[in-house]
Tab-separated table of C-alpha atoms in Angstrom:
chain	number	residue	atom	x	y	z
A	25	UNK	CA	21.283	25.389	-28.283
A	26	UNK	CA	24.208	24.778	-27.262
A	27	UNK	CA	27.178	23.739	-28.540
A	28	UNK	CA	26.020	19.638	-27.999
A	29	UNK	CA	23.077	20.352	-30.278
A	30	UNK	CA	20.793	20.250	-26.194
A	31	UNK	CA	18.596	22.636	-26.037
A	32	UNK	CA	18.278	25.738	-23.332
A	33	UNK	CA	15.468	26.952	-22.535
A	34	UNK	CA	16.102	29.064	-19.726
A	35	UNK	CA	13.096	30.498	-16.940
A	36	UNK	CA	11.158	30.880	-13.121
A	37	UNK	CA	7.844	29.321	-14.570
A	38	UNK	CA	7.653	26.419	-18.251
A	39	UNK	CA	4.777	25.462	-19.620
A	40	UNK	CA	4.802	23.395	-22.003
A	41	UNK	CA	1.738	22.492	-24.298
A	42	UNK	CA	-0.245	21.705	-27.247
A	43	UNK	CA	-0.276	23.039	-30.284
A	44	UNK	CA	-3.386	25.324	-29.506
A	45	UNK	CA	-2.700	25.368	-26.335
A	46	UNK	CA	-5.592	23.864	-24.529
A	47	UNK	CA	-3.982	20.690	-23.365
A	48	UNK	CA	-1.052	21.714	-20.359
A	49	UNK	CA	2.183	18.185	-20.778
A	50	UNK	CA	4.628	19.832	-18.239
A	51	UNK	CA	4.424	22.701	-15.320
A	52	UNK	CA	7.328	23.401	-13.930
A	53	UNK	CA	7.906	26.081	-11.387
A	54	UNK	CA	11.518	28.208	-10.281
A	55	UNK	CA	11.708	26.900	-6.234
A	56	UNK	CA	8.547	24.783	-7.013
A	57	UNK	CA	6.937	21.468	-8.348
A	58	UNK	CA	7.189	20.214	-11.902
A	59	UNK	CA	3.869	18.767	-13.120
A	60	UNK	CA	3.020	16.314	-15.213
A	61	UNK	CA	-0.354	15.863	-16.945
A	62	UNK	CA	-1.970	13.436	-19.528
A	63	UNK	CA	-5.324	14.210	-21.491
A	64	UNK	CA	-4.860	17.500	-19.027
A	65	UNK	CA	-5.092	15.948	-15.872
A	66	UNK	CA	-2.183	16.311	-13.043
A	67	UNK	CA	-1.001	12.585	-12.807
A	68	UNK	CA	1.825	13.105	-11.083
A	69	UNK	CA	4.114	15.910	-8.578
A	70	UNK	CA	8.012	16.504	-6.153
A	71	UNK	CA	6.491	18.136	-3.984
A	72	UNK	CA	9.629	19.226	-1.272
A	73	UNK	CA	8.380	15.930	0.555
A	74	UNK	CA	8.723	13.622	-2.358
A	75	UNK	CA	6.398	13.018	-4.957
A	76	UNK	CA	2.400	12.771	-5.209
A	77	UNK	CA	0.885	11.162	-7.658
A	78	UNK	CA	-2.760	11.558	-8.746
A	79	UNK	CA	-4.400	8.239	-9.662
A	80	UNK	CA	-3.486	4.579	-9.633
A	81	UNK	CA	0.782	4.278	-9.941
A	82	UNK	CA	0.875	0.864	-11.323
A	83	UNK	CA	4.344	-0.489	-11.916
A	84	UNK	CA	5.937	-4.048	-11.401
A	85	UNK	CA	8.236	-3.579	-8.375
A	86	UNK	CA	8.149	-1.643	-5.192
A	87	UNK	CA	11.043	-1.495	-3.183
A	88	UNK	CA	11.932	0.892	-0.745
A	89	UNK	CA	15.339	1.891	0.983
A	90	UNK	CA	15.252	3.388	3.525
A	91	UNK	CA	16.678	2.584	7.350
A	92	UNK	CA	13.004	3.093	8.633
A	93	UNK	CA	10.384	2.498	5.647
A	94	UNK	CA	7.251	3.086	6.416
A	95	UNK	CA	4.209	2.355	4.180
A	96	UNK	CA	1.029	4.745	4.455
A	97	UNK	CA	-2.348	3.618	3.602
A	98	UNK	CA	-5.052	6.657	3.632
A	99	UNK	CA	-8.319	5.944	2.094
A	100	UNK	CA	-10.587	9.592	1.908
A	101	UNK	CA	-10.371	11.970	4.070
A	102	UNK	CA	-10.803	9.606	7.281
A	103	UNK	CA	-8.473	6.510	7.886
A	104	UNK	CA	-10.846	4.906	10.099
A	105	UNK	CA	-13.568	4.788	8.039
A	106	UNK	CA	-12.943	3.871	4.979
A	107	UNK	CA	-10.965	0.679	4.486
A	108	UNK	CA	-7.636	-0.719	2.609
A	109	UNK	CA	-4.842	-3.298	1.593
A	110	UNK	CA	-1.955	-5.293	0.876
A	111	UNK	CA	-3.124	-7.289	-2.542
A	112	UNK	CA	-0.116	-10.174	-3.359
A	113	UNK	CA	-0.648	-11.450	-6.670
A	114	UNK	CA	0.871	-14.446	-8.686
A	115	UNK	CA	2.470	-15.198	-12.042
A	116	UNK	CA	1.449	-11.142	-12.791
A	117	UNK	CA	-1.314	-11.749	-13.101
A	118	UNK	CA	-3.998	-9.525	-11.780
A	119	UNK	CA	-6.873	-12.235	-12.157
A	120	UNK	CA	-6.818	-13.371	-8.296
A	121	UNK	CA	-5.426	-12.847	-4.401
A	122	UNK	CA	-3.588	-15.104	-3.160
A	123	UNK	CA	-2.019	-12.578	-0.065
A	124	UNK	CA	-3.957	-9.952	1.279
A	125	UNK	CA	-3.841	-7.577	4.552
A	126	UNK	CA	-6.944	-5.781	4.798
A	127	UNK	CA	-7.377	-3.081	7.190
A	128	UNK	CA	-10.337	-2.314	8.221
A	129	UNK	CA	-13.125	0.424	9.793
A	130	UNK	CA	-15.018	-1.973	13.398
A	131	UNK	CA	-17.824	0.902	15.260
A	132	UNK	CA	-15.979	3.236	13.633
A	133	UNK	CA	-12.909	3.739	15.291
A	134	UNK	CA	-11.653	0.555	16.823
A	135	UNK	CA	-10.022	-1.006	13.831
A	136	UNK	CA	-9.429	-4.713	12.486
A	137	UNK	CA	-6.312	-6.352	10.168
A	138	UNK	CA	-7.441	-9.294	8.625
A	139	UNK	CA	-4.398	-11.514	7.312
A	140	UNK	CA	-5.873	-13.784	4.367
A	141	UNK	CA	-4.461	-16.049	1.831
A	142	UNK	CA	-5.508	-18.703	-1.217
A	143	UNK	CA	-6.964	-22.379	0.030
A	144	UNK	CA	-8.673	-23.836	-3.175
A	145	UNK	CA	-9.845	-20.565	-5.140
A	146	UNK	CA	-11.818	-18.684	-2.191
A	147	UNK	CA	-9.523	-16.097	-0.041
A	148	UNK	CA	-9.928	-17.189	3.362
A	149	UNK	CA	-8.861	-15.421	6.692
A	150	UNK	CA	-6.294	-16.848	8.300
A	151	UNK	CA	-4.984	-14.400	11.761
A	152	UNK	CA	-7.290	-11.719	12.292
A	153	UNK	CA	-5.839	-8.286	14.978
A	154	UNK	CA	-8.901	-6.612	16.847
A	155	UNK	CA	-9.198	-3.926	18.440
A	156	UNK	CA	-11.547	-4.816	21.046
A	157	UNK	CA	-11.263	-8.576	21.000
A	158	UNK	CA	-7.474	-9.267	20.236
A	159	UNK	CA	-5.472	-12.085	18.523
A	160	UNK	CA	-7.987	-14.085	16.313
A	161	UNK	CA	-6.442	-17.017	15.035
A	162	UNK	CA	-8.515	-19.470	12.458
A	163	UNK	CA	-6.818	-21.909	11.174
A	164	UNK	CA	-2.865	-23.472	12.867
A	165	UNK	CA	-1.039	-22.051	15.435
A	166	UNK	CA	2.067	-23.728	15.622
A	167	UNK	CA	5.105	-21.110	18.000
A	168	UNK	CA	8.699	-21.287	17.103
A	169	UNK	CA	10.224	-23.236	19.700
A	170	UNK	CA	9.146	-25.986	21.851
A	171	UNK	CA	7.827	-23.532	24.853
A	172	UNK	CA	5.192	-22.969	27.053
A	173	UNK	CA	2.380	-20.290	26.287
A	174	UNK	CA	-0.589	-19.094	27.207
A	175	UNK	CA	-3.201	-18.288	24.285
A	176	UNK	CA	-6.364	-16.172	24.374
A	177	UNK	CA	-7.944	-13.980	26.930
A	178	UNK	CA	-7.747	-15.403	30.134
A	179	UNK	CA	-12.221	-15.296	29.521
A	180	UNK	CA	-11.966	-17.148	25.974
A	181	UNK	CA	-7.863	-19.609	25.525
A	182	UNK	CA	-5.939	-21.606	27.100
A	183	UNK	CA	-3.663	-21.949	29.689
A	184	UNK	CA	0.148	-23.196	30.020
A	185	UNK	CA	-0.160	-25.168	27.249
A	186	UNK	CA	3.455	-26.742	26.136
A	187	UNK	CA	4.459	-26.019	22.785
A	188	UNK	CA	6.604	-29.842	22.004
A	189	UNK	CA	6.032	-30.421	18.262
A	190	UNK	CA	1.975	-28.953	18.589
A	191	UNK	CA	0.275	-28.279	15.072
């Protein structure tokens, strides 16, 4: 204890355990990771490149403040054969998804991205981006400005559509 009442422990490695020593709470290593445990299971770890959370991370707000911010979703060992979603819930309730961006595989390697909204109690696809079939809109497509557009592809689409308040 120092003159201010702080407990100082000096060591190159430190473990904080239960009275019996059977359950680990915290593990620290000099120039290495700090690990936090819950019920003797690692839940959080500092790493040289950032942090790692094991299990589900819950937060009231996730804010990424960086010049170049990326959100990487990796499900399992091969992200092309797994599914992932970003879900938006309303009024602090996790019972109903109001908006969703869903990432799914297609034929094992070509992915799809679905943009969905809650409509009359059902989550409906509004826009689909497919690696093979391209962009597919499931509702109104409204250009931001009045201009001429080609919609779709050569085999499935419209050419020279003039958008003058097109709805």
